[in-house]
Tab-separated table of C-alpha atoms in Angstrom:
chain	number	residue	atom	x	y	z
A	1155	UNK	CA	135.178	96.087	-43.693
A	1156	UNK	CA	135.575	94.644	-40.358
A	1157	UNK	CA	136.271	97.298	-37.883
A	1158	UNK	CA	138.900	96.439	-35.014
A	1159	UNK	CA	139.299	97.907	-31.945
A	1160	UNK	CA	142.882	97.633	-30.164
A	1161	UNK	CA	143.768	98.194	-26.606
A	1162	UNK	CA	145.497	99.863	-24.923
A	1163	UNK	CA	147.130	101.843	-28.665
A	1164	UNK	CA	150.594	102.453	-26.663
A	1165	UNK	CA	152.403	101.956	-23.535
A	1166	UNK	CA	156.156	102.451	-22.018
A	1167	UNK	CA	156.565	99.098	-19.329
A	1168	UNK	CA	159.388	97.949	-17.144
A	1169	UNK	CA	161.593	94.922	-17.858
A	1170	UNK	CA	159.836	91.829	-16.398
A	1171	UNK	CA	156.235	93.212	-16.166
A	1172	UNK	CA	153.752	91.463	-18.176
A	1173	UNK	CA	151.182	93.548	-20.349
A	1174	UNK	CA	147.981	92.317	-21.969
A	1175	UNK	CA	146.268	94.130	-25.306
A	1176	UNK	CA	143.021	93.676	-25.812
A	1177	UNK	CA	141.224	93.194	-29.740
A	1178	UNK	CA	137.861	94.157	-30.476
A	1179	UNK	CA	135.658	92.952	-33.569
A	1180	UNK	CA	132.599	94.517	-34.471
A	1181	UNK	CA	131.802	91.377	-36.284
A	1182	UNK	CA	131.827	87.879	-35.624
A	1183	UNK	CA	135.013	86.017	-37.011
A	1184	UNK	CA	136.477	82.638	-36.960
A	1185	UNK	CA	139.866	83.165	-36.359
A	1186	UNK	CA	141.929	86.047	-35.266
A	1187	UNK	CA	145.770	86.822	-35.920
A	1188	UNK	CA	148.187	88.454	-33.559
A	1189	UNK	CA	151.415	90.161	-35.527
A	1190	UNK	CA	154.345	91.814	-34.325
A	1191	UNK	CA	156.047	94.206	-35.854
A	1192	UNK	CA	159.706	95.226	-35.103
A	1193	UNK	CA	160.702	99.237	-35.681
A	1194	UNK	CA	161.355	99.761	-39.076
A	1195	UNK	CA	160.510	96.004	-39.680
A	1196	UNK	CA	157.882	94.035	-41.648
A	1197	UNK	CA	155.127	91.731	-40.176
A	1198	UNK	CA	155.264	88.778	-38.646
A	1199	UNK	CA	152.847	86.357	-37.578
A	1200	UNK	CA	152.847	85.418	-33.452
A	1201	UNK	CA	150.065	83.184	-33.290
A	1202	UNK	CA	146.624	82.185	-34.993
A	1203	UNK	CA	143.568	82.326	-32.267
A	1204	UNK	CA	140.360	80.141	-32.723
A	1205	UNK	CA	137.364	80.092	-30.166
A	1206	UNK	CA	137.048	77.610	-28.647
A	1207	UNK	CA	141.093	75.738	-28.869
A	1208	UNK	CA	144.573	76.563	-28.025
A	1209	UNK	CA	146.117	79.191	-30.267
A	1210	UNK	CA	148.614	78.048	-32.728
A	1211	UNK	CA	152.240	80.078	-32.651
A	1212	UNK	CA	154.562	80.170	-35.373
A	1213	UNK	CA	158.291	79.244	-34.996
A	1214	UNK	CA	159.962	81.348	-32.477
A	1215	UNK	CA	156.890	81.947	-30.460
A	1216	UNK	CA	155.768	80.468	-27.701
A	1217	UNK	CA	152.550	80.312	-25.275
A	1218	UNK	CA	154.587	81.450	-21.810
A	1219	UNK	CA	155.852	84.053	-23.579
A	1220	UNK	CA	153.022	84.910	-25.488
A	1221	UNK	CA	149.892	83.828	-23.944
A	1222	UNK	CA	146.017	83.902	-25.802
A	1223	UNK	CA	142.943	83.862	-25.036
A	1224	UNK	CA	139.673	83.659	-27.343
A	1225	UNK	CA	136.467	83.585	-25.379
A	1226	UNK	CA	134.488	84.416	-27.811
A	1227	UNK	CA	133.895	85.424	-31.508
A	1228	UNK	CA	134.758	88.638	-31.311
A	1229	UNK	CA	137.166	89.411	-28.864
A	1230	UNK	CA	140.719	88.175	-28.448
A	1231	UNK	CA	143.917	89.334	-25.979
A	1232	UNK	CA	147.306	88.427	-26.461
A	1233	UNK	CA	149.913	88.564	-23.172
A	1234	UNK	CA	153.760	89.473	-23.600
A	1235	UNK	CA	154.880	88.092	-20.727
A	1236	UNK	CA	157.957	88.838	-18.767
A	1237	UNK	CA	158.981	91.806	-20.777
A	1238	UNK	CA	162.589	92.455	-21.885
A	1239	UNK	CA	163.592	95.722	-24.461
A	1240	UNK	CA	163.310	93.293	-27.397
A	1241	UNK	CA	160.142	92.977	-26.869
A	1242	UNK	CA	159.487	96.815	-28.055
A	1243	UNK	CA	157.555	96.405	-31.246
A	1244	UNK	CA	153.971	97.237	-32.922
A	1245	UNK	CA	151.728	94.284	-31.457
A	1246	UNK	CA	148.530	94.267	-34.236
A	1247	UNK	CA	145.439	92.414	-34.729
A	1248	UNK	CA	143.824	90.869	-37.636
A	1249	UNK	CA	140.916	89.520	-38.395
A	1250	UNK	CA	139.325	88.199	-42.238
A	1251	UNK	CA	136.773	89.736	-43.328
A	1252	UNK	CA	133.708	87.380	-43.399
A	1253	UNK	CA	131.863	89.312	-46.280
A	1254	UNK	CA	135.030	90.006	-48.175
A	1255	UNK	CA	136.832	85.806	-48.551
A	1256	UNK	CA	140.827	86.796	-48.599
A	1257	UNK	CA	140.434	89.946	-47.123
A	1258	UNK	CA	142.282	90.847	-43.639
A	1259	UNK	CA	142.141	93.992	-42.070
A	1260	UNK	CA	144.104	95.166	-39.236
A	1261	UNK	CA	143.644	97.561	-35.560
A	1262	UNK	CA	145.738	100.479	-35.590
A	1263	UNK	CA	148.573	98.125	-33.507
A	1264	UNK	CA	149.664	98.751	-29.841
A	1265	UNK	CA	153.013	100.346	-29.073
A	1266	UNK	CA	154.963	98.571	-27.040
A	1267	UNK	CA	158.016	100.030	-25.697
A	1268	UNK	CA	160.043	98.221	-22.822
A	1269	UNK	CA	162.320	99.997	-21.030
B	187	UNK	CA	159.817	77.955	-47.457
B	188	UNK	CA	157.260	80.789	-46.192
B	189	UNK	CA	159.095	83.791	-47.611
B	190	UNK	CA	157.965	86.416	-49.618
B	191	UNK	CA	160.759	88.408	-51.344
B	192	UNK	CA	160.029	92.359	-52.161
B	193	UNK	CA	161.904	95.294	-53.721
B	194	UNK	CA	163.385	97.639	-53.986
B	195	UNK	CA	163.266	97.984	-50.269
B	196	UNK	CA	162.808	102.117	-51.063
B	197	UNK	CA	161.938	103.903	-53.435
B	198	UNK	CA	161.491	107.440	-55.003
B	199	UNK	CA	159.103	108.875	-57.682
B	200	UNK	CA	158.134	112.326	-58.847
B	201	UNK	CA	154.417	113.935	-58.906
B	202	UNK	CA	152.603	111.905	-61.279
B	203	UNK	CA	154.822	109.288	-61.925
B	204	UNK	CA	154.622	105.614	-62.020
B	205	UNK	CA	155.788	103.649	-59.093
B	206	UNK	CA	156.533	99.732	-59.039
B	207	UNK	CA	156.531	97.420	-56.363
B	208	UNK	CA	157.725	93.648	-56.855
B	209	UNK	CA	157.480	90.886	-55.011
B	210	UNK	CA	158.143	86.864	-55.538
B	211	UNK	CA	157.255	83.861	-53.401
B	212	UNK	CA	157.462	80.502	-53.456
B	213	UNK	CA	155.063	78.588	-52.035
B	214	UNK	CA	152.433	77.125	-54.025
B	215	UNK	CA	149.711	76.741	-51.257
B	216	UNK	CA	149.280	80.666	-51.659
B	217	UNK	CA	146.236	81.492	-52.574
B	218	UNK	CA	145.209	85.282	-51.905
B	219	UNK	CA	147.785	88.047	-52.790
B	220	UNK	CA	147.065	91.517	-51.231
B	221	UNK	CA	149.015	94.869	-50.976
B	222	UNK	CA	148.962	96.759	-48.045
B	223	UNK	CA	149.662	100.916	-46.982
B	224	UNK	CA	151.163	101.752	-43.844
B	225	UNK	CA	151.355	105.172	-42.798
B	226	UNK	CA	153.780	105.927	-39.604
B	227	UNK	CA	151.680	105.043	-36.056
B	228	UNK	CA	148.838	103.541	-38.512
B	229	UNK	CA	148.012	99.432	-39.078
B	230	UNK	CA	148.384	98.198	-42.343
B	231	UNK	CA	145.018	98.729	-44.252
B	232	UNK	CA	144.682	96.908	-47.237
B	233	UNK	CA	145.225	98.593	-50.872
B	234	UNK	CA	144.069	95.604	-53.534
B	235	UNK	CA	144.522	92.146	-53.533
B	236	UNK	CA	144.040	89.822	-56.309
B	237	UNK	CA	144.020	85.727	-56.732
B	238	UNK	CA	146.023	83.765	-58.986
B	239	UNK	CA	143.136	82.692	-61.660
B	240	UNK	CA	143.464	86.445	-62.774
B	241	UNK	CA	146.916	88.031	-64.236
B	242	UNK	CA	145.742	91.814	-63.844
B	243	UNK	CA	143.094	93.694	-61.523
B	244	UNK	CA	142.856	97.407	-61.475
B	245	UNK	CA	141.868	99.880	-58.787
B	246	UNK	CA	141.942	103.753	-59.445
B	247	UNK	CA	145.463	104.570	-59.971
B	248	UNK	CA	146.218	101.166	-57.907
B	249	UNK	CA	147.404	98.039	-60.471
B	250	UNK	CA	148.234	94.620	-59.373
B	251	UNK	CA	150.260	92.716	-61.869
B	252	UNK	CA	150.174	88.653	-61.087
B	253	UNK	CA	152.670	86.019	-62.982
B	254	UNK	CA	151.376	82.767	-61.810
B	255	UNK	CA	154.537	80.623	-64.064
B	256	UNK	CA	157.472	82.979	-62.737
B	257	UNK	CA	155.257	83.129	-58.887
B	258	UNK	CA	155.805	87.001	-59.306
B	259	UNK	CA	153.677	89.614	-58.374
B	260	UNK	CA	153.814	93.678	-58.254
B	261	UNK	CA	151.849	96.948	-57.390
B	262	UNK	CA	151.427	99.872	-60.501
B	263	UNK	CA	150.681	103.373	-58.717
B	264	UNK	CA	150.009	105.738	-61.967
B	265	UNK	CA	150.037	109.522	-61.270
B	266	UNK	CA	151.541	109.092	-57.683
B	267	UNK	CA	150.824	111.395	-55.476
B	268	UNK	CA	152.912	112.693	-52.329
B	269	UNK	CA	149.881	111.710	-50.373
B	270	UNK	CA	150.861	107.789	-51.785
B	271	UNK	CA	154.024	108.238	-49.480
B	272	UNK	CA	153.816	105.493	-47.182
B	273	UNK	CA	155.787	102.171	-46.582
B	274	UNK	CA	153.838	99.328	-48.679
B	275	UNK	CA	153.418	95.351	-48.561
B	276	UNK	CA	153.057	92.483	-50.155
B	277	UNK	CA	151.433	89.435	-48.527
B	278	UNK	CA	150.584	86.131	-49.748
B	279	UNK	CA	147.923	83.655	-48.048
B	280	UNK	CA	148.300	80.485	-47.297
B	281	UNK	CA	145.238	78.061	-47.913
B	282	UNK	CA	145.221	76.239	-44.940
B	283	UNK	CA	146.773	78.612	-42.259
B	284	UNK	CA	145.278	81.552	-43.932
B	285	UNK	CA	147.741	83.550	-41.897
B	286	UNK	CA	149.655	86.335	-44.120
B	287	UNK	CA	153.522	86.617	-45.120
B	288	UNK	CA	154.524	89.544	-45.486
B	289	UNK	CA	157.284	90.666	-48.004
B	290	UNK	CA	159.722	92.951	-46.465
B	291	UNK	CA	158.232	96.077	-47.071
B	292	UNK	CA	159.067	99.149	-49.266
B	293	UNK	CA	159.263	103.027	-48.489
B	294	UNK	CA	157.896	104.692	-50.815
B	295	UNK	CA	158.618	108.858	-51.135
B	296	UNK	CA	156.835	110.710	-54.085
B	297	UNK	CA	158.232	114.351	-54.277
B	298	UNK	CA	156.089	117.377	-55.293
């Protein structure tokens, strides 16, 4: 399985500060999913992230909140921008396998709490 | 609508036990079904998946049930352990976005 690398895994910030985590890929992959996950919550999807174009957020999310980059095929950030406490959640990345067709595997997440 | 519906939202088994996990969507464009274990401070990692051209696919101890008519779907642990005790998922695919929803989750305890 694809093996992803998340950065930084946790961090306390203060209101209005921005923070970027980083995602790592040992692999090459086409596109690249950023989740967030509230405490005690289930997943849901931020934003998809293809090399090359603009990410594509889900309803509810948006890019000056949220901002993406994708230089390359193996590495991805996401932004939260502007930081308020409801912003504390479990920020993870996800990638599909590309030897396993269906198969998505996720980094250990980045703890995010805002204070 | 994206939703995929799970329960019970917890649950508790004894040693060696069977636990069941149900879940129901509906949206037809989903494609790829997988079940995912998350311990506390861990990411999801992925348990068994299966695709709707098969109704059953076994893993170990780890079953995955699929109803393509009712667009129903659920996870068999035989002989759980209290190592199983984890929160678990559903998901469903979407063909074209191939992004996952994720059912709501559900906390699973198995007592010694």
């Amino acid at each position: 399985s694809a093996v992803i690398s998340q950065k930084p895994s946790r961090d306390i910030c203060q209101r209005g500060t921005s923070l970027t985590i980083q995602c790592q890929v040992d692999s090459q992959v086409t596109m690249m999913f950023w989740y967030r996950q509230q405490p005690g919550q289930s997943l849901t999807l931020i934003a998809t992230a293809n090399q090359g174009s603009e990410a594509t957020y889900e309803s509810g999310f948006v890019i000056d909140k949220f901002p993406i980059s994708r230089p390359n095929l193996t590495f991805s950030t996401l932004t939260v921008s502007n930081m308020s406490p409801e912003d504390s959640s479990i920020y993870l990345c996800s990638v599909e396998d590309p030897l396993r067709a269906g198969a998505a595997f996720f980094g250990q997440g980045t703890r995010l709490t805002v204070v | 609508q994206q939703q995929v519906k799970q329960s019970p939202q917890s649950l508790i088994v004894q040693k060696g036990g069977i636990s069941i996990i149900n879940c129901a969507y509906e949206n037809t464009a989903f494609d790829y079904f997988p079940w995912y274990q998350q311990f506390p401070g861990k990411g999801p990692a992925l348990l068994i998946a299966i695709r709707p051209d098969v109704s059953e696919k076994k893993e170990g101890r780890f079953t995955i049930s699929f109803n393509k008519s009712a667009k129903q779907f659920s996870l068999h642990i035989m002989d759980s352990q209290p190592g199983d005790s984890a929160t678990y998922f559903c998901a469903a695919r979407d063909t074209g976005r191939r992004a996952l929803t994720f059912g709501s989750g559900t906390r699973l305890q198995v007592q010694p």
